XYZ file of C-alpha atoms in Angstrom:
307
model
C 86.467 111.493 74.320
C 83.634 110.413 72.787
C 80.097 110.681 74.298
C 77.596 107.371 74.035
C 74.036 107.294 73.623
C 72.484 107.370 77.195
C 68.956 105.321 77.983
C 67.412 105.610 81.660
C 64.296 103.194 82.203
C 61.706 103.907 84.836
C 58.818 102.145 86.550
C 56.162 104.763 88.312
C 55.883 104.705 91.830
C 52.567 105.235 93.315
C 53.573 108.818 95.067
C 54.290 109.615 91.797
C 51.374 108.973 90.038
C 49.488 111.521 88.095
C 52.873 113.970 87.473
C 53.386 115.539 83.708
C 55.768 113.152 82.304
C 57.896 115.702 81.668
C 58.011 116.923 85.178
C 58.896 113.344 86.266
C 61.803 112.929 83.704
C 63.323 116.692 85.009
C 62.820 115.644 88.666
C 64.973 112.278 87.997
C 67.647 113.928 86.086
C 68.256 116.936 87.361
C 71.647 117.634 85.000
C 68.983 117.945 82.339
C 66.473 121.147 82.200
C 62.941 120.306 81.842
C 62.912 122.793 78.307
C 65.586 119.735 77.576
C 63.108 117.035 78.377
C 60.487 118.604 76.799
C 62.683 118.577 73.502
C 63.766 115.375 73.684
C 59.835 114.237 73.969
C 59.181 116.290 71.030
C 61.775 114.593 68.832
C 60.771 111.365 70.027
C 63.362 109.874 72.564
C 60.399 108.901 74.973
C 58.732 106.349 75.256
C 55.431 105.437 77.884
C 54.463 101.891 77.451
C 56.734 101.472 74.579
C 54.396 104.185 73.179
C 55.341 107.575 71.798
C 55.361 109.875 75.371
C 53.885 113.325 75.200
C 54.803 115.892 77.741
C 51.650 116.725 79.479
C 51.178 112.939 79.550
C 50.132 112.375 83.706
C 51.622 108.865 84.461
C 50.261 105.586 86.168
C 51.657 103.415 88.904
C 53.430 100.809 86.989
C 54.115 102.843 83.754
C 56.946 101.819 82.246
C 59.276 105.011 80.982
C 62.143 105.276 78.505
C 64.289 108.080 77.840
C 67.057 108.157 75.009
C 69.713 110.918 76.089
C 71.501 111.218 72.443
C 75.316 111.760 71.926
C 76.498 115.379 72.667
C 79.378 116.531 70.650
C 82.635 116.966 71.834
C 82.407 121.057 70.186
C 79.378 121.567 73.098
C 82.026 122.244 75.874
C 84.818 124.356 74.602
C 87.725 125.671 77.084
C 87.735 129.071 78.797
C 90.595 130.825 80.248
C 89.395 131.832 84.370
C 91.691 132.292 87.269
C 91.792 128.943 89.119
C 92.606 128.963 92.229
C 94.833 125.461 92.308
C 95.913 124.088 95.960
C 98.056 121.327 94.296
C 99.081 120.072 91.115
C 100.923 116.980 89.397
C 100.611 114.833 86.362
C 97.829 113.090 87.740
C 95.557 115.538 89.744
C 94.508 118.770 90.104
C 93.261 119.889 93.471
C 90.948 122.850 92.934
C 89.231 125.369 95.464
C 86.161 126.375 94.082
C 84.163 129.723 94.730
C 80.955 130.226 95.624
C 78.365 130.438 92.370
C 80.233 127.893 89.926
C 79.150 125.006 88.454
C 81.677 121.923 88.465
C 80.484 120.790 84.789
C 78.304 121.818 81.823
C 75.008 120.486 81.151
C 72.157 120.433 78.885
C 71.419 124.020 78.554
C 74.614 125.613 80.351
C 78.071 124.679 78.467
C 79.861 127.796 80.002
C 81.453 129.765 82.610
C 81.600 126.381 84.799
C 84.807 124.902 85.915
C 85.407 121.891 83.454
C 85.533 125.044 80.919
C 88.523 126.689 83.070
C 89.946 122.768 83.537
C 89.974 122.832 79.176
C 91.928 125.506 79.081
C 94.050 125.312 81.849
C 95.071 121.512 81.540
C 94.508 121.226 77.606
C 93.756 117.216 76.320
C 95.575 116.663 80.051
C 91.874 115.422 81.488
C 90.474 111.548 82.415
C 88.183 110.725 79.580
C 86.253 107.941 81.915
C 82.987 110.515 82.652
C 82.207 111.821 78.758
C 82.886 115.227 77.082
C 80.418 116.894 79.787
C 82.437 115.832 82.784
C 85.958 115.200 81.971
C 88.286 114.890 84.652
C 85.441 114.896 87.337
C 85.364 111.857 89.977
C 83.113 114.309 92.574
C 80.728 117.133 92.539
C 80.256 119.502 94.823
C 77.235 122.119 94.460
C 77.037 125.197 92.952
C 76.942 127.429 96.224
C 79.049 124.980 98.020
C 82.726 126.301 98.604
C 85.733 124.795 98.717
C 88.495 121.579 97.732
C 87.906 119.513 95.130
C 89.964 116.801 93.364
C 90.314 116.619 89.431
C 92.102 113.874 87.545
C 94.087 114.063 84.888
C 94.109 110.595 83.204
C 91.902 107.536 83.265
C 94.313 105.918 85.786
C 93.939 108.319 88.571
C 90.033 108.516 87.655
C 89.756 104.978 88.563
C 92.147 104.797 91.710
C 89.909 107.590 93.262
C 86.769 106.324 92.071
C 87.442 103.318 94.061
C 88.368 104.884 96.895
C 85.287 106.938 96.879
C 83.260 103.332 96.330
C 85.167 101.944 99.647
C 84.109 105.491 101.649
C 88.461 105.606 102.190
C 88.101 109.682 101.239
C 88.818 111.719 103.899
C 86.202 114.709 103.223
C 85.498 117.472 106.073
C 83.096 120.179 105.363
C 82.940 123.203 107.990
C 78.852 125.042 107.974
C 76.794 127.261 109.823
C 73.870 126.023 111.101
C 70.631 126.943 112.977
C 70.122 125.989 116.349
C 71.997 125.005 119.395
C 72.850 121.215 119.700
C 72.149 119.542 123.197
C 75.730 117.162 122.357
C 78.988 118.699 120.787
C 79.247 115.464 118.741
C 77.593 112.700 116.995
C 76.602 110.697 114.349
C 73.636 110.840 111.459
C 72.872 107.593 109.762
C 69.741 107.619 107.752
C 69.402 106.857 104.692
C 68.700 109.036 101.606
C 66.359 109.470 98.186
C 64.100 111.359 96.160
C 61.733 113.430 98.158
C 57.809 111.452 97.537
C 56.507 114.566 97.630
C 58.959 116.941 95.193
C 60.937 114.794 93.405
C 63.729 117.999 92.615
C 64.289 117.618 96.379
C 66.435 114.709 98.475
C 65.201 113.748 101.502
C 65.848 110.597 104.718
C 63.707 108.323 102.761
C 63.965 104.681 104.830
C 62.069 102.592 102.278
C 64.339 103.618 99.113
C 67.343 105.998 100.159
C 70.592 104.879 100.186
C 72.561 104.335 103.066
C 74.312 107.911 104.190
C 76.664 108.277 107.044
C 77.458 112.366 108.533
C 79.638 112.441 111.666
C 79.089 116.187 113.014
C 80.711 118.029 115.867
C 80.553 121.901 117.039
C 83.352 123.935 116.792
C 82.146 126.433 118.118
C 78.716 127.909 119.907
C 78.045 131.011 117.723
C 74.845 132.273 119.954
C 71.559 130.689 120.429
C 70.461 130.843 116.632
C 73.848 129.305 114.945
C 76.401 127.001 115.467
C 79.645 126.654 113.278
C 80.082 122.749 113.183
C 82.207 120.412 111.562
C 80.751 117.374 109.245
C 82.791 114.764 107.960
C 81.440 112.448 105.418
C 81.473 108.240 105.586
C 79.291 108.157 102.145
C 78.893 111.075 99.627
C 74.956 111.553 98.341
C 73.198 114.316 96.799
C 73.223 117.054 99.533
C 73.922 114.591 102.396
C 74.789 117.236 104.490
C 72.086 119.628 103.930
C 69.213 116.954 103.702
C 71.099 115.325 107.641
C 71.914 118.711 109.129
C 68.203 119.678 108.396
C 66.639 116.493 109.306
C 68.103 116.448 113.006
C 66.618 119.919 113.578
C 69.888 122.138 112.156
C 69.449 122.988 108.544
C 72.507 125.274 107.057
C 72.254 128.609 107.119
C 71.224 130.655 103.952
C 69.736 126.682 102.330
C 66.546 128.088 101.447
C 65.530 124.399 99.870
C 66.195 122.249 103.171
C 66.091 125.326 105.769
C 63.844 128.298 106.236
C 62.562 130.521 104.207
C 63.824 134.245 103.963
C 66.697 133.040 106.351
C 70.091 133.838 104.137
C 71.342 137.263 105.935
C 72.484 138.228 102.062
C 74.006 134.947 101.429
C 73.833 133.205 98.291
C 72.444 129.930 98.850
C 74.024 127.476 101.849
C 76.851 128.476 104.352
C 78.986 125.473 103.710
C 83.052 124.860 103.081
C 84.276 121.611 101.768
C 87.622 122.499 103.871
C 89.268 119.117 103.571
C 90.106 116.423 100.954
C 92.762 113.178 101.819
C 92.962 110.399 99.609
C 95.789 107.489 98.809
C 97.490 109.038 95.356
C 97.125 107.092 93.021
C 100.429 106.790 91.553
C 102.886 107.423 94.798
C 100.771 105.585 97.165
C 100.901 108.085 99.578
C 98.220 109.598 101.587
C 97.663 113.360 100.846
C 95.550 115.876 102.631
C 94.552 119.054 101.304
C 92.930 122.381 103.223
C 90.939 124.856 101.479
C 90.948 128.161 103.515
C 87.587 129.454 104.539
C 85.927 132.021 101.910
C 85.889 135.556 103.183
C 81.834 135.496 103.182
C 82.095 132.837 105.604
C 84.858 134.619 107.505
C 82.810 137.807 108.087
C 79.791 135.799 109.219
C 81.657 134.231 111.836
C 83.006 137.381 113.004
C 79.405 139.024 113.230
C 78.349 136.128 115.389
């Protein structure tokens, strides 16, 4: 599985003028550290206005950005034996739940103790090649603090049949969360687009001039007390923390997301209260729809209970 020279171009958007260069490269790939960036400046892989870019460089509406990503080798993710905890497994999947606190792949920076190095070990050369040596096998993320199923394919076949059917929004994906507030309707529907944040570009936000289109239905399983509610949010598209960005821009950010949701607010958690707790999809070699559950994590369990 060979890795390819990556190059990301960028034009400068006027909320963004006057931002470190090197600031505005970490804030558009966030797989990559800024200490990365930085090094990757240093050796020359950036360009401002098809001039050599320096670091502490503050950009211009209209500057015109290019950043080289060089090959990694394949020896910069090696495989780790970890207790998986596997819901399902064939010759073409893998159906995974994953804890709280892991990564789903290595990047620039961290190449271990994340679950494509238990995947290595566990599944041996038995991985779809389509995503590089950083993210074999992986056709969805889900975040670090986020619990829960995820799907893992074992061979560029399945990789594209689920790719696909993530394109076409066919993916059945229900998450289960805790959020603040009481809602006035047990049910409904959040479609607002989503994008960079203007205004911290490490942040996602509803951004109606240049998000993408995003799609949450949401309904309350339960009335918790006036501060929480445990609801249920199924997912038509699949953006960067679509949930967490929705859930918070209706008035009900998740509890223990100190990035979307108040500050100080976690009651000991460690980062968002939020269960990817279903995963259906056509397999790709059957034909067959599958559904999977993920049992809720005992963190989440006890929270309830306190409620």
């Amino acid at each position: 599985m060979e890795e390819k020279e990556q190059r990301y171009y960028y034009t400068v958007e006027k909320e963004q003028e006057g931002m470190r260069l090197d600031q505005f490269l970490a804030a558009e790939l966030t797989e990559h550290s800024r200490s990365y960036i930085q090094k990757l400046i240093k050796n020359g892989r950036v360009s401002l206005n098809e001039r050599p870019g320096k670091s502490a460089a503050r950009i211009q509406t209209e500057d015109r950005i290019l950043l080289t990503v060089p090959p990694l080798k394949e020896l910069a993710v090696l495989p780790e034996e970890m207790p998986l905890d596997i819901l399902y497994e064939d010759e073409d999947v893998i159906l995974i739940n994953k804890p709280k606190d892991m990564v789903v792949h290595p990047c620039p920076g961290r190449y271990s103790g994340t679950l494509v190095n238990g995947l290595l070990a566990h599944c041996k050369e038995q991985l779809s090649g389509i995503n590089g040596v950083l993210r074999p096998g992986i056709v969805h993320r889900i975040d670090k603090d986020t619990t829960g199923v995820l799907v893992v394919c074992k061979n560029d076949m399945a990789h594209r049949s689920l790719a696909e059917q993530l394109k076409e929004h066919s993916i059945t994906r229900k998450y289960e969360a805790i959020v603040y507030n009481n809602f006035s309707e047990d049910e409904g529907v959040i479609d607002a687009p989503i994008g960079r944040n203007p205004a911290d570009r490490k942040k996602m936000a509803v951004e109606y001039k240049n998000g993408k289109r995003a799609v949450t239905h949401y309904r309350v399983l339960d009335h918790l007390n006036r501060q929480f509610n445990y609801v249920e949010c199924q997912l038509e598209t699949g953006r960067t923390h679509q949930i967490r960005v929705h859930m918070a821009s209706i008035g009900h950010p998740l509890l223990g997301d100190e990035i979307y949701g108040p500050k100080n607010g976690r009651k000991g958690l460690k980062g968002q209260c939020l269960h990817a707790r279903v995963l259906g999809f056509i397999h790709p070699r059957t034909g067959k729809y599958m559904e999977f559950e993920a049992p809720l994590p005992e963190y989440f369990k006890e929270l309830l209970e306190k409620f």
